[in-house]
Every structure is written in structure tokens, then in C-alpha cells.
Tab-separated table of C-alpha atoms and ligand atoms in Angstrom:
chain	number	residue	atom	x	y	z
A	1	MET	CA	-6.966	9.070	29.579
A	2	ASP	CA	-10.227	8.168	31.321
A	3	LEU	CA	-10.109	8.011	35.127
A	4	PHE	CA	-12.687	6.302	37.318
A	5	LEU	CA	-12.811	7.011	41.032
A	6	GLU	CA	-15.011	4.967	43.306
A	7	PRO	CA	-15.660	6.730	46.644
A	8	GLU	CA	-17.228	3.592	48.154
A	9	ARG	CA	-14.195	1.372	47.425
A	10	GLY	CA	-12.682	2.247	50.794
A	11	ARG	CA	-9.323	3.398	49.367
A	12	PRO	CA	-8.628	7.158	49.604
A	13	LEU	CA	-9.477	8.987	46.357
A	14	ALA	CA	-5.969	10.473	46.089
A	15	GLU	CA	-4.532	6.946	46.298
A	16	GLN	CA	-6.918	5.665	43.577
A	17	LEU	CA	-6.035	8.584	41.346
A	18	TYR	CA	-2.297	8.075	41.882
A	19	GLN	CA	-2.575	4.337	41.096
A	20	GLN	CA	-4.501	4.909	37.858
A	21	LEU	CA	-2.163	7.614	36.598
A	22	ARG	CA	0.898	5.529	37.493
A	23	ARG	CA	-0.508	2.553	35.583
A	24	GLY	CA	-1.284	4.813	32.617
A	25	ILE	CA	2.338	6.014	32.590
A	26	ALA	CA	3.841	2.528	33.073
A	27	GLU	CA	1.696	1.093	30.286
A	28	GLY	CA	2.540	3.904	27.886
A	29	ARG	CA	-0.964	5.392	27.638
A	30	LEU	CA	0.554	8.558	29.072
A	31	ARG	CA	3.845	9.177	27.314
A	32	PRO	CA	6.983	11.053	28.385
A	33	GLY	CA	6.371	14.792	27.995
A	34	ASP	CA	2.558	14.509	28.049
A	35	ARG	CA	0.991	17.237	30.203
A	36	LEU	CA	-1.058	16.083	33.154
A	37	VAL	CA	-4.474	17.769	33.197
A	38	PRO	CA	-4.229	20.937	35.386
A	39	SER	CA	-5.235	20.049	38.948
A	40	ARG	CA	-8.129	22.524	39.129
A	41	GLN	CA	-9.613	21.253	35.874
A	42	LEU	CA	-9.223	17.565	36.786
A	43	ALA	CA	-10.742	18.138	40.227
A	44	GLY	CA	-13.744	19.737	38.519
A	45	GLU	CA	-14.091	16.904	35.992
A	46	LEU	CA	-13.891	14.180	38.655
A	47	GLY	CA	-15.953	16.037	41.273
A	48	VAL	CA	-13.211	15.808	43.928
A	49	SER	CA	-11.309	18.435	45.851
A	50	ARG	CA	-8.258	20.020	44.278
A	51	HIS	CA	-6.262	18.792	47.279
A	52	THR	CA	-7.008	15.172	46.218
A	53	VAL	CA	-5.509	15.820	42.797
A	54	THR	CA	-2.454	17.729	44.042
A	55	THR	CA	-1.748	14.918	46.542
A	56	ALA	CA	-1.805	12.317	43.740
A	57	TYR	CA	0.357	14.506	41.449
A	58	GLY	CA	2.786	15.239	44.300
A	59	ARG	CA	3.326	11.512	44.830
A	60	LEU	CA	3.909	10.903	41.103
A	61	VAL	CA	6.531	13.673	41.118
A	62	ALA	CA	8.162	12.361	44.309
A	63	GLU	CA	8.481	8.881	42.780
A	64	GLY	CA	9.863	10.127	39.457
A	65	TYR	CA	6.833	9.380	37.291
A	66	ALA	CA	6.135	13.063	36.675
A	67	GLU	CA	7.982	16.357	36.820
A	68	GLY	CA	6.826	19.807	37.867
A	69	ARG	CA	7.206	22.501	35.189
A	70	ALA	CA	8.614	25.966	35.909
A	71	GLY	CA	5.503	27.784	34.678
A	72	GLY	CA	3.221	25.493	36.702
A	73	GLY	CA	1.647	22.174	35.738
A	74	SER	CA	3.206	18.730	35.592
A	75	VAL	CA	4.353	16.511	32.757
A	76	VAL	CA	5.136	12.800	32.494
A	77	ALA	CA	8.840	12.200	33.216
A	78	PRO	CA	11.369	10.960	30.616
A	79	THR	CA	11.368	7.233	29.820
A	80	SER	CA	14.600	6.444	31.668
A	81	MET	CA	12.817	6.880	34.980
A	82	LEU	CA	9.877	4.678	34.119
A	83	PRO	CA	9.500	0.971	34.814
A	84	GLN	CA	9.648	-1.284	31.723
A	85	ARG	CA	6.359	-2.193	30.074
A	86	PRO	CA	5.622	-5.921	30.034
A	87	THR	CA	6.900	-7.442	26.781
A	88	GLY	CA	3.922	-9.770	26.267
A	89	ARG	CA	5.956	-12.913	25.577
A	90	SER	CA	3.278	-15.272	26.753
A	91	ALA	CA	2.418	-18.179	24.438
A	92	ALA	CA	-1.045	-16.733	23.846
A	93	LEU	CA	0.516	-13.762	22.074
A	94	ARG	CA	2.620	-15.840	19.685
A	95	PRO	CA	1.539	-14.996	16.101
A	96	ALA	CA	-0.031	-17.835	14.091
A	97	ARG	CA	2.617	-20.008	12.378
A	98	ARG	CA	1.927	-18.654	8.904
A	99	PHE	CA	2.993	-15.171	10.064
A	100	GLY	CA	6.360	-16.507	11.297
A	101	ASP	CA	8.483	-13.578	12.393
A	102	TRP	CA	7.046	-11.192	9.802
A	103	THR	CA	7.836	-7.505	9.846
A	104	PRO	CA	6.488	-4.947	7.326
A	105	LEU	CA	7.834	-5.470	3.795
A	106	PHE	CA	8.568	-1.805	3.274
A	107	PRO	CA	10.488	0.152	5.911
A	108	ALA	CA	8.799	3.371	7.022
A	109	ARG	CA	11.886	5.416	6.225
A	110	PRO	CA	14.443	4.604	3.553
A	111	PRO	CA	18.129	4.893	4.484
A	112	ASP	CA	19.845	8.230	3.781
A	113	HIS	CA	20.160	8.688	0.058
A	114	ARG	CA	20.544	11.164	-2.796
A	115	PHE	CA	18.621	9.301	-5.464
A	116	ASP	CA	15.904	6.664	-5.390
A	117	LEU	CA	15.383	4.331	-8.343
A	118	ARG	CA	13.134	1.862	-6.498
A	119	PRO	CA	9.609	1.253	-7.753
A	120	GLY	CA	6.435	1.967	-5.863
A	121	GLN	CA	6.082	5.710	-5.379
A	122	PRO	CA	5.012	8.488	-7.718
A	123	GLU	CA	7.116	11.620	-7.375
A	124	ARG	CA	6.018	13.840	-4.510
A	125	THR	CA	6.457	17.107	-6.355
A	126	LEU	CA	4.006	16.047	-9.054
A	127	PHE	CA	1.129	15.761	-6.579
A	128	PRO	CA	-1.513	18.416	-7.463
A	129	ILE	CA	-1.565	19.883	-3.988
A	130	ALA	CA	-3.573	23.070	-4.615
A	131	ALA	CA	-6.344	21.346	-6.581
A	132	TRP	CA	-6.521	18.489	-4.068
A	133	ARG	CA	-6.652	20.907	-1.116
A	134	ARG	CA	-9.659	22.663	-2.682
A	135	GLN	CA	-11.472	19.364	-3.156
A	136	VAL	CA	-10.729	18.200	0.390
A	137	SER	CA	-11.940	21.435	1.876
A	138	ALA	CA	-15.124	21.377	-0.224
A	139	ALA	CA	-15.686	17.740	0.798
A	140	ILE	CA	-15.832	18.341	4.526
A	141	GLY	CA	-19.539	18.537	5.186
A	142	SER	CA	-22.307	17.079	7.282
A	143	ASP	CA	-21.782	13.597	5.811
A	144	CYS	CA	-18.573	13.473	7.824
A	145	ALA	CA	-20.575	13.014	11.032
A	146	VAL	CA	-22.146	9.654	10.244
A	147	TYR	CA	-21.095	6.149	9.112
A	148	GLY	CA	-21.030	5.841	5.348
A	149	ASP	CA	-21.805	3.038	2.919
A	150	PRO	CA	-19.420	0.051	3.362
A	151	ALA	CA	-19.247	-0.338	-0.423
A	152	GLY	CA	-18.075	3.280	-0.647
A	153	GLU	CA	-19.862	6.574	-1.275
A	154	ILE	CA	-22.368	6.217	-4.084
A	155	ARG	CA	-21.141	9.394	-5.790
A	156	LEU	CA	-17.586	8.070	-5.958
A	157	ARG	CA	-18.732	4.628	-7.094
A	158	ARG	CA	-20.674	6.230	-9.950
A	159	VAL	CA	-17.790	8.468	-10.917
A	160	ILE	CA	-15.297	5.578	-10.873
A	161	ALA	CA	-17.644	3.316	-12.848
A	162	ARG	CA	-17.836	5.984	-15.573
A	163	TRP	CA	-14.110	6.730	-15.407
A	164	VAL	CA	-12.936	3.089	-15.791
A	165	ALA	CA	-15.503	2.492	-18.500
A	166	ARG	CA	-14.201	5.517	-20.416
A	167	SER	CA	-10.477	5.114	-19.757
A	168	ARG	CA	-10.200	1.297	-19.658
A	169	SER	CA	-13.399	-0.142	-21.208
A	170	VAL	CA	-14.124	-1.852	-17.895
A	171	VAL	CA	-17.753	-2.905	-17.570
A	172	ALA	CA	-18.867	-1.376	-14.277
A	173	ASP	CA	-21.752	0.347	-12.572
A	174	GLU	CA	-22.284	1.809	-9.123
A	175	ASP	CA	-23.415	-1.573	-7.750
A	176	THR	CA	-20.325	-3.468	-8.812
A	177	VAL	CA	-17.703	-0.910	-7.731
A	178	VAL	CA	-16.408	-1.234	-4.165
A	179	ILE	CA	-14.206	1.551	-2.815
A	180	THR	CA	-11.170	0.289	-0.909
A	181	ALA	CA	-7.977	1.566	0.681
A	182	GLY	CA	-5.906	0.688	-2.389
A	183	ALA	CA	-5.659	-2.228	-4.810
A	184	GLN	CA	-3.982	-4.499	-2.272
A	185	HIS	CA	-6.874	-3.984	0.108
A	186	ALA	CA	-9.302	-4.722	-2.707
A	187	ALA	CA	-7.455	-8.006	-3.359
A	188	SER	CA	-7.569	-8.803	0.340
A	189	LEU	CA	-11.323	-8.262	0.650
A	190	ALA	CA	-12.183	-10.249	-2.464
A	191	ALA	CA	-9.820	-13.094	-1.495
A	192	GLN	CA	-11.234	-13.309	2.022
A	193	VAL	CA	-14.713	-13.650	0.611
A	194	LEU	CA	-13.674	-16.360	-1.869
A	195	LEU	CA	-11.078	-18.522	-0.121
A	196	GLU	CA	-11.460	-21.552	2.089
A	197	PRO	CA	-8.382	-22.448	4.215
A	198	GLY	CA	-5.751	-24.229	2.127
A	199	ASP	CA	-7.237	-23.168	-1.245
A	200	VAL	CA	-4.660	-22.694	-3.982
A	201	VAL	CA	-3.917	-19.202	-5.321
A	202	ALA	CA	-1.769	-18.957	-8.457
A	203	VAL	CA	0.459	-15.890	-8.764
A	204	GLU	CA	2.847	-14.745	-11.477
A	205	GLU	CA	6.493	-15.812	-11.147
A	206	PRO	CA	8.144	-13.349	-10.810
A	207	GLY	CA	5.367	-11.152	-9.497
A	208	TRP	CA	4.107	-8.560	-7.042
A	209	TRP	CA	5.387	-10.205	-3.878
A	210	PRO	CA	3.127	-8.316	-1.397
A	211	ALA	CA	0.104	-9.986	-3.056
A	212	ARG	CA	1.774	-13.372	-2.670
A	213	ARG	CA	2.351	-12.642	1.011
A	214	LEU	CA	-1.212	-11.430	1.421
A	215	PHE	CA	-2.670	-14.679	0.073
A	216	ALA	CA	-0.363	-16.667	2.352
A	217	ALA	CA	-1.529	-14.557	5.293
A	218	LEU	CA	-5.097	-15.491	4.429
A	219	GLY	CA	-4.185	-19.184	4.763
A	220	ALA	CA	-3.995	-19.975	1.027
A	221	THR	CA	-1.457	-22.270	-0.611
A	222	VAL	CA	0.355	-19.953	-3.020
A	223	VAL	CA	1.818	-21.367	-6.235
A	224	GLY	CA	4.086	-19.331	-8.545
A	225	VAL	CA	3.389	-19.771	-12.280
A	226	PRO	CA	6.034	-18.688	-14.824
A	227	VAL	CA	5.535	-15.826	-17.248
A	228	ASP	CA	6.984	-15.599	-20.752
A	229	GLU	CA	6.950	-12.816	-23.346
A	230	GLN	CA	3.157	-13.219	-23.687
A	231	GLY	CA	2.494	-13.074	-19.953
A	232	LEU	CA	1.328	-15.835	-17.602
A	233	VAL	CA	1.893	-19.325	-19.028
A	234	VAL	CA	-1.668	-20.573	-18.740
A	235	ASP	CA	-0.709	-24.195	-19.515
A	236	LEU	CA	1.304	-24.308	-16.289
A	237	LEU	CA	-1.507	-23.202	-13.987
A	238	PRO	CA	-2.071	-25.644	-11.126
A	239	PRO	CA	-5.375	-27.492	-11.564
A	240	GLY	CA	-7.774	-26.561	-8.804
A	241	ALA	CA	-6.451	-23.024	-8.261
A	242	ARG	CA	-9.291	-20.988	-6.830
A	243	ILE	CA	-7.797	-17.590	-7.692
A	244	VAL	CA	-5.334	-16.574	-10.418
A	245	TYR	CA	-3.728	-13.203	-9.684
A	246	VAL	CA	-2.304	-11.415	-12.748
A	247	THR	CA	-1.024	-8.018	-13.925
A	248	PRO	CA	-1.886	-8.338	-17.640
A	249	SER	CA	-1.561	-4.703	-18.791
A	250	HIS	CA	2.004	-4.395	-17.582
A	251	GLN	CA	3.367	-7.478	-15.854
A	252	PHE	CA	4.981	-6.673	-12.538
A	253	PRO	CA	7.979	-6.612	-12.578
A	254	LEU	CA	8.998	-7.752	-16.100
A	255	GLY	CA	6.719	-5.373	-17.984
A	256	MET	CA	5.274	-7.485	-20.822
A	257	THR	CA	1.631	-7.041	-21.868
A	258	MET	CA	-0.404	-10.245	-21.828
A	259	SER	CA	-1.169	-11.158	-25.450
A	260	MET	CA	-4.723	-11.478	-26.707
A	261	PRO	CA	-4.484	-15.291	-27.242
A	262	ARG	CA	-3.182	-15.652	-23.667
A	263	ARG	CA	-6.055	-13.559	-22.369
A	264	GLY	CA	-8.519	-15.820	-24.135
A	265	ALA	CA	-6.739	-18.928	-22.818
A	266	LEU	CA	-6.746	-17.620	-19.255
A	267	LEU	CA	-10.443	-16.775	-19.335
A	268	ARG	CA	-11.249	-20.224	-20.747
A	269	TRP	CA	-9.027	-21.892	-18.154
A	270	ALA	CA	-10.831	-20.036	-15.369
A	271	GLN	CA	-14.173	-21.151	-16.743
A	272	ASP	CA	-13.056	-24.789	-17.104
A	273	ASN	CA	-11.467	-24.861	-13.650
A	274	ASP	CA	-14.081	-22.806	-11.805
A	275	ALA	CA	-11.519	-20.189	-10.780
A	276	ALA	CA	-11.681	-16.432	-10.233
A	277	ILE	CA	-9.187	-14.075	-11.890
A	278	PHE	CA	-7.816	-11.053	-10.048
A	279	GLU	CA	-6.762	-8.500	-12.655
A	280	ASP	CA	-4.441	-5.980	-10.986
A	281	ASP	CA	-4.409	-2.923	-13.261
A	282	TYR	CA	-2.016	-1.007	-11.021
A	283	ASP	CA	-0.266	1.361	-13.457
A	284	THR	CA	-2.099	0.995	-16.715
A	285	GLN	CA	-2.719	4.712	-17.153
A	286	PHE	CA	0.939	5.174	-18.055
A	287	ARG	CA	1.398	3.945	-21.617
A	288	TYR	CA	3.803	5.817	-23.885
A	289	VAL	CA	3.972	4.092	-27.248
A	290	ASP	CA	1.035	1.867	-28.112
A	291	ARG	CA	-2.600	1.567	-27.180
A	292	PRO	CA	-3.514	-0.643	-24.243
A	293	ILE	CA	-5.169	-4.001	-24.907
A	294	GLU	CA	-8.672	-4.452	-23.548
A	295	PRO	CA	-8.609	-5.620	-19.946
A	296	LEU	CA	-9.551	-9.197	-19.071
A	297	GLN	CA	-12.567	-7.799	-17.257
A	298	ALA	CA	-13.968	-6.374	-20.492
A	299	LEU	CA	-13.290	-9.631	-22.391
A	300	ASP	CA	-14.786	-11.824	-19.674
A	301	ARG	CA	-18.036	-13.465	-20.759
A	302	PHE	CA	-18.293	-15.678	-17.705
A	303	GLY	CA	-18.275	-13.155	-14.827
A	304	ARG	CA	-15.031	-14.514	-13.353
A	305	VAL	CA	-12.807	-11.422	-13.295
A	306	ILE	CA	-12.337	-9.121	-10.336
A	307	TYR	CA	-10.738	-5.913	-11.541
A	308	LEU	CA	-8.455	-4.151	-9.039
A	309	GLY	CA	-7.789	-0.451	-9.480
A	310	SER	CA	-5.482	1.876	-7.589
A	311	PHE	CA	-5.037	5.629	-7.246
A	312	SER	CA	-1.582	5.118	-5.723
A	313	LYS	CA	0.242	5.767	-8.989
A	314	THR	CA	-2.293	7.976	-10.742
A	315	LEU	CA	-2.660	10.326	-7.756
A	316	SER	CA	-0.862	9.360	-4.546
A	317	PRO	CA	-0.360	6.298	-2.344
A	318	ALA	CA	-0.982	8.540	0.678
A	319	VAL	CA	-4.585	9.160	-0.364
A	320	ARG	CA	-5.035	5.394	0.164
A	321	LEU	CA	-7.907	4.869	-2.188
A	322	GLY	CA	-8.469	2.166	-4.728
A	323	PHE	CA	-11.390	0.066	-5.856
A	324	ALA	CA	-12.529	-3.299	-7.073
A	325	VAL	CA	-15.031	-3.975	-9.819
A	326	VAL	CA	-16.576	-7.256	-8.765
A	327	PRO	CA	-19.046	-9.586	-10.469
A	328	PRO	CA	-22.541	-8.852	-9.025
A	329	PRO	CA	-22.750	-11.904	-6.689
A	330	LEU	CA	-19.637	-10.748	-4.824
A	331	ALA	CA	-20.629	-7.115	-4.245
A	332	GLY	CA	-22.812	-7.858	-1.206
A	333	PRO	CA	-20.391	-10.183	0.650
A	334	VAL	CA	-17.423	-7.857	-0.012
A	335	ALA	CA	-19.311	-4.839	1.349
A	336	ALA	CA	-20.518	-6.882	4.324
A	337	LEU	CA	-16.971	-7.965	5.151
A	338	ARG	CA	-15.736	-4.424	4.681
A	339	GLN	CA	-18.250	-3.193	7.218
A	340	LEU	CA	-16.990	-5.704	9.774
A	341	ILE	CA	-13.359	-4.696	9.340
A	342	ASP	CA	-13.226	-0.910	9.094
A	343	TRP	CA	-16.592	0.011	7.555
A	344	HIS	CA	-15.297	2.342	4.833
A	345	PRO	CA	-12.510	4.772	3.932
A	346	PRO	CA	-12.982	8.340	5.259
A	347	THR	CA	-16.049	9.764	3.545
A	348	SER	CA	-14.476	13.191	3.100
A	349	THR	CA	-11.521	11.707	1.193
A	350	GLN	CA	-13.943	9.768	-0.997
A	351	ALA	CA	-15.955	12.926	-1.685
A	352	ALA	CA	-12.756	14.826	-2.488
A	353	LEU	CA	-11.739	12.174	-5.004
A	354	ALA	CA	-15.217	12.150	-6.550
A	355	GLY	CA	-15.038	15.937	-6.979
A	356	PHE	CA	-11.506	15.686	-8.355
A	357	ILE	CA	-12.503	13.170	-11.023
A	358	GLU	CA	-15.817	14.904	-11.859
A	359	ALA	CA	-14.033	18.203	-12.455
A	360	GLY	CA	-11.717	16.485	-14.955
A	361	LEU	CA	-8.737	17.125	-12.682
A	362	LEU	CA	-7.597	13.503	-12.590
A	363	ASP	CA	-7.508	13.325	-16.381
A	364	GLU	CA	-5.653	16.640	-16.476
A	365	HIS	CA	-3.187	15.411	-13.845
A	366	LEU	CA	-2.674	12.182	-15.792
A	367	ARG	CA	-1.986	14.052	-19.033
A	368	ARG	CA	0.626	16.139	-17.235
A	369	THR	CA	2.307	13.275	-15.373
A	370	ARG	CA	2.234	11.024	-18.446
A	371	ARG	CA	4.289	13.652	-20.311
A	372	VAL	CA	6.774	13.879	-17.427
A	373	TYR	CA	7.070	10.107	-17.068
A	374	ALA	CA	7.325	9.626	-20.843
A	375	GLU	CA	10.433	11.826	-20.844
A	376	ARG	CA	11.975	9.840	-17.986
A	377	HIS	CA	11.048	6.583	-19.703
A	378	ARG	CA	12.968	7.835	-22.747
A	379	ILE	CA	16.017	8.798	-20.654
A	380	LEU	CA	16.100	5.404	-18.926
A	381	ALA	CA	15.539	3.510	-22.179
A	382	GLU	CA	18.406	5.395	-23.847
A	383	ALA	CA	20.722	4.675	-20.943
A	384	LEU	CA	19.814	0.990	-20.985
A	385	CYS	CA	20.382	0.802	-24.735
A	386	GLY	CA	23.597	2.826	-24.335
A	387	PRO	CA	26.137	2.877	-21.515
A	388	LEU	CA	24.220	0.664	-19.082
A	389	GLY	CA	23.617	-1.922	-21.805
A	390	ARG	CA	27.095	-3.374	-21.233
A	391	HIS	CA	26.026	-4.614	-17.808
A	392	LEU	CA	22.247	-4.845	-17.965
A	393	THR	CA	19.868	-6.572	-20.398
A	394	ALA	CA	16.384	-5.097	-20.548
A	395	HIS	CA	13.293	-5.528	-22.681
A	396	ILE	CA	11.908	-2.037	-22.437
A	397	PRO	CA	8.138	-1.988	-22.092
A	398	GLY	CA	6.185	0.895	-23.580
A	399	ALA	CA	4.281	1.412	-20.351
A	400	GLY	CA	4.559	1.791	-16.612
A	401	LEU	CA	6.902	3.519	-14.246
A	402	HIS	CA	9.759	1.019	-14.108
A	403	VAL	CA	11.924	-1.249	-16.239
A	404	ALA	CA	13.282	-4.622	-15.101
A	405	ALA	CA	16.847	-5.320	-16.214
A	406	LEU	CA	18.940	-8.459	-15.803
A	407	LEU	CA	22.510	-8.122	-14.571
A	408	ARG	CA	25.103	-9.546	-16.942
A	409	ASP	CA	28.501	-11.087	-16.231
A	410	GLY	CA	27.321	-12.995	-13.194
A	411	LEU	CA	26.986	-9.792	-11.156
A	412	GLY	CA	25.198	-10.355	-7.841
A	413	GLU	CA	22.334	-7.940	-7.197
A	414	GLU	CA	22.985	-7.714	-3.456
A	415	SER	CA	26.527	-6.439	-3.926
A	416	VAL	CA	25.383	-3.975	-6.621
A	417	ILE	CA	22.585	-2.681	-4.356
A	418	GLN	CA	25.029	-2.288	-1.454
A	419	ALA	CA	27.659	-0.523	-3.567
A	420	ALA	CA	25.003	1.847	-4.954
A	421	LEU	CA	23.705	2.593	-1.461
A	422	GLU	CA	27.216	3.603	-0.413
A	423	ARG	CA	27.062	6.176	-3.214
A	424	GLY	CA	23.660	7.474	-2.162
A	425	LEU	CA	21.583	5.555	-4.721
A	426	LEU	CA	18.683	3.325	-3.637
A	427	LEU	CA	18.000	0.309	-5.850
A	428	MET	CA	15.696	-2.670	-5.729
A	429	GLY	CA	16.690	-6.163	-6.787
A	430	LEU	CA	14.612	-8.461	-8.949
A	431	ARG	CA	15.009	-11.572	-6.818
A	432	ARG	CA	12.524	-10.572	-4.164
A	433	CYS	CA	9.795	-10.742	-6.816
A	434	TYR	CA	10.280	-14.523	-7.080
A	435	HIS	CA	8.251	-17.016	-5.130
A	436	GLY	CA	10.655	-19.899	-5.683
A	437	HIS	CA	14.387	-19.841	-6.253
A	438	PRO	CA	15.245	-17.039	-8.701
A	439	LEU	CA	17.555	-18.044	-11.518
A	440	GLU	CA	18.836	-14.618	-12.416
A	441	HIS	CA	19.985	-11.441	-10.761
A	442	GLY	CA	18.569	-8.119	-11.844
A	443	LEU	CA	17.284	-4.681	-10.909
A	444	VAL	CA	13.831	-3.108	-11.049
A	445	LEU	CA	14.632	0.450	-12.101
A	446	ALA	CA	11.851	2.976	-11.553
A	447	PHE	CA	11.749	6.573	-12.719
A	448	SER	CA	8.775	7.634	-10.655
A	449	SER	CA	10.405	8.641	-7.354
A	450	ILE	CA	13.145	10.730	-8.921
A	451	SER	CA	12.990	14.048	-10.746
A	452	THR	CA	13.754	14.296	-14.454
A	453	THR	CA	16.888	16.318	-13.699
A	454	ASP	CA	18.114	13.844	-11.108
A	455	LEU	CA	17.602	10.822	-13.331
A	456	PRO	CA	20.729	11.199	-15.541
A	457	PRO	CA	23.158	11.655	-12.599
A	458	ALA	CA	21.504	8.726	-10.784
A	459	LEU	CA	21.978	6.556	-13.884
A	460	ARG	CA	25.609	7.698	-14.124
A	461	ILE	CA	26.154	6.539	-10.541
A	462	LEU	CA	24.584	3.216	-11.457
A	463	GLY	CA	26.888	3.007	-14.501
A	464	GLY	CA	29.864	3.756	-12.244
A	465	VAL	CA	28.854	1.064	-9.764
A	466	LEU	CA	28.377	-1.534	-12.520
A	467	GLY	CA	31.566	-0.425	-14.298
A	468	GLY	CA	33.455	-1.020	-11.056
A	469	TYR	CA	32.839	-4.758	-11.499
A	470	ALA	CA	34.094	-4.878	-15.097
X	501	PLP	C1	1.695	-4.567	-9.033
X	501	PLP	C2	1.128	-3.748	-7.926
X	501	PLP	N1	-0.070	-4.076	-7.425
X	501	PLP	C3	-0.614	-3.399	-6.403
X	501	PLP	C4	0.034	-2.328	-5.837
X	501	PLP	C5	-0.547	-1.683	-4.624
X	501	PLP	O1	-1.403	-0.698	-4.888
X	501	PLP	P1	-2.166	0.044	-3.704
X	501	PLP	O2	-1.208	1.059	-3.156
X	501	PLP	O3	-3.339	0.644	-4.387
X	501	PLP	O4	-2.552	-0.976	-2.677
X	501	PLP	C6	1.263	-1.910	-6.355
X	501	PLP	C7	1.964	-0.764	-5.752
X	501	PLP	O5	3.047	-0.387	-6.096
X	501	PLP	C8	1.837	-2.649	-7.416
X	501	PLP	O6	3.034	-2.319	-7.907
């Protein structure tokens, strides 16, 4: 904590020092257990006598703000002795109405559990820790001492442009790739650049609800558009939508692939209605049975598609890197906005990822994880076609890391989720993926956060829970 003493202020220096430290403790800048700087050192740094510092420390100790330690030195006292911090309830600190009483969608720590079948995370043990550590250590160089490019490091942009062109036929070059902190961040940047307040954004219904919330946070009017077995029902898009947000490779959460005719219809609709399409290709690298269809971005002849890519599933959500491939007119404004917000993701992490992809390690990692996930996909599919099929109806997609299944017999998802939690199994319901009122109850069953050996017992628990309602 910075301290500023003013000899000419007329108040004794020890008093000024005491007041500043006390305020630092009361306001939480100095936290319980923090060591106070040794008196000799602080006296030297501030250019005052040691007596001034020991007088201030002595008063903090006498009033319960600090405690002396047996081996010498003082630490900030436990919270119970400290005055309450102001709660900041003034009207000026009320969040804007559209944020209501929001709290984060995903809790930092899940409740105690044995098994986790919720979507969203790749399995920790599959992370290629040794290879990644080598790349990170090689990446820490002189570039780490200066601001980087707000569009992302050129080396990583080049590598990603080549990688998405090769693996997904996406048309990209270093000038149209923007490195972001994940796909959601990419959507946020592109939407901020495109939207005027009140603009309409169409999202899939059901769909990836954090995107829906993001667009609402940006002041957009969000409209849910139904999906059928071919993907988004283009005929039901609201006229005037400025952005259409879709997951065509593997619809989240229902899992269908958008058909080729639908892709054509969506691109034409966007052209006729002067809309942009956000193509979220969040887990496309995991396909087990058939070949992926060309992305909208590659089919787009009008320059209307913004392609959103993520390394959260292919590598790790903790690395927090993703990217957007944007039509050329948007690259400048997106990078400019990025610079205003947080400039760029850590350059060393970007360099590590560039090295990782260049060395072929991402492809190698994907081949390995695809095999592991393919086996789990098979186990889950068999269970859903077998014992679980009495209670759950699922159309099993040939891709992705989860399967959505509808609950039969009028079972309520909340009670199933609660009963499973009591048996140590974490589940996610389908209803939260709906923008409007969901008609059906269901589960989104993922096999990414659970090991292959744990998957069968977890599914048996689920069978037991569902059987308990029969
Ligand atoms: C459909 C969908 N889109 C986007 C994301 C977010 O990706 P990122 O972590 O790159 O922001 C996820 C994460 O699970 C997802 O499921």
C-alpha cells in the first residue's frame, strides 16, 4: 500500500501514518494476517525516523487494528476486531436496470460431489501439462515487457488462420483473426461494435444462455427463435434482427447439425435483412461418426459471418484464449475496442499457444482426446439406448461433448437434479437453455468432466434416481 506523508500539513507524521494505515485496514486494502512493513524498512522508504513508525504501529496494536508477532514484526488483526467496511448502498451504485440483481451464472465451486455430468469443462486429467509447460516457459521473453497488438500477436493470428483453414475450411488470414479471451469474449467484442441500443439479436431457442445474457447486457432486445431437426428455423427469424447467433456445427444444447439448405437460407436471409451472423463453433473438433459440414463462414459470399472459435474445449478453459474471424471492415473497430477494454490477452500465453499449434501439439492432443471422448460418447449412447431409455428420450448426435435428453413420464428436472445431487451426482437441466417458457423437462448430459471409468457408475446412479420415480 502506498503511503504519503506531508511534513508541512501540520499534523505529526506518526499521526498521519497511523491514520493512513488504519484507513487501509478498514477499507480492506490491508487484509487480516497481512504483515506490516518492518519499521526500519518503512522508516527508510518514507525518510522518517524509526520512532515515527513504531509510534504509529504501537497505536494500531493498542486499538486492535494490528497485532505484534512473537518473532518481531506486526500483522493486521483478525476481521472480528475491525470496523465494518461501508456497504456502498447509495443510489449511485445501483446497477443499471438491465443487470437487475445478476450474479455470475456459474458458481466458482460446485457443491460436494462424486461425479459431474454437467457440460462445459473438458476433463482436467487430459490437459497436456508437460507439453504446455514447455511452451509457456519458452514463451516468456522480452516481448513480455511491452504492450502487444490489440488484435493479438501476429504469430498466433497467422497460426490460427492456417489452423482453421486446414481443420475447418474457414477463410481467414492474419488481418481478419482477432485473438480474444474465449469465444464469449469474441462475441462480446463483435456485438459491441455492431449494436445500437435496442437492436434486436436473434438467438437459438433453446440455446447457449450465457450468449443470450451477454446480448441483453449490451442493451439488445433478445428474441429466441426455435430450432428443429435441421437447426434454426430461418422462416421464424424476426425481421430487422441485427445479429443472428447460431451454433450450426453442433447446436447447443440439442446437438443437431444445421442442414445445408438451412445454411443457404440463413445466409440469404442475412443478406436480405442486412444482418450479421455469429457462428459459434465451440466444440466442432469433436466429431465421431460423420464428416463436418462446411461452416457458414466458408459458404458466406456476402461477408456477413463472424466466426467464433474457442480453445476452451480443445485445450482448456483456464487458458482463456479464443478468437474471432471477422469480415475485413470489422477488424479495425474490434481491435480498437479491445485496446480500450483490456488491450490484449497476456502475450506470453499467446506465444505459448502459437508454439503449441506450430509444433503440431494441438492436433496431437485433439487426436488423443477425440479417441477418449469417442469412447465415452459410445458408453453414454449405449446407456441412453438401453437402461436409461425407459426414462429419457435422446437423439444422439455424432459430435460434441454432451447429449441432451428429454425426461419422460412427466418427470420434473429440478427434482431429478436434487435427488442426483443427494447421491453425489451433478446434473444440469435443459430448461435453463430456454429464453421463453420451456415446454419440456430434460437433462444435458456431458461426458467431458468425468473419467471414462467413472462414467458407467455415474450413469448407474442416474438410472437409480430415475428408476426411483417409476
Ligand atoms: C455453445 C458455447 N459457446 C461458447 C462457449 C464459451 O466458450 P469460451 O470459454 O471460449 O468463452 C461455450 C462453453 O462451454 C459453449 O458451450
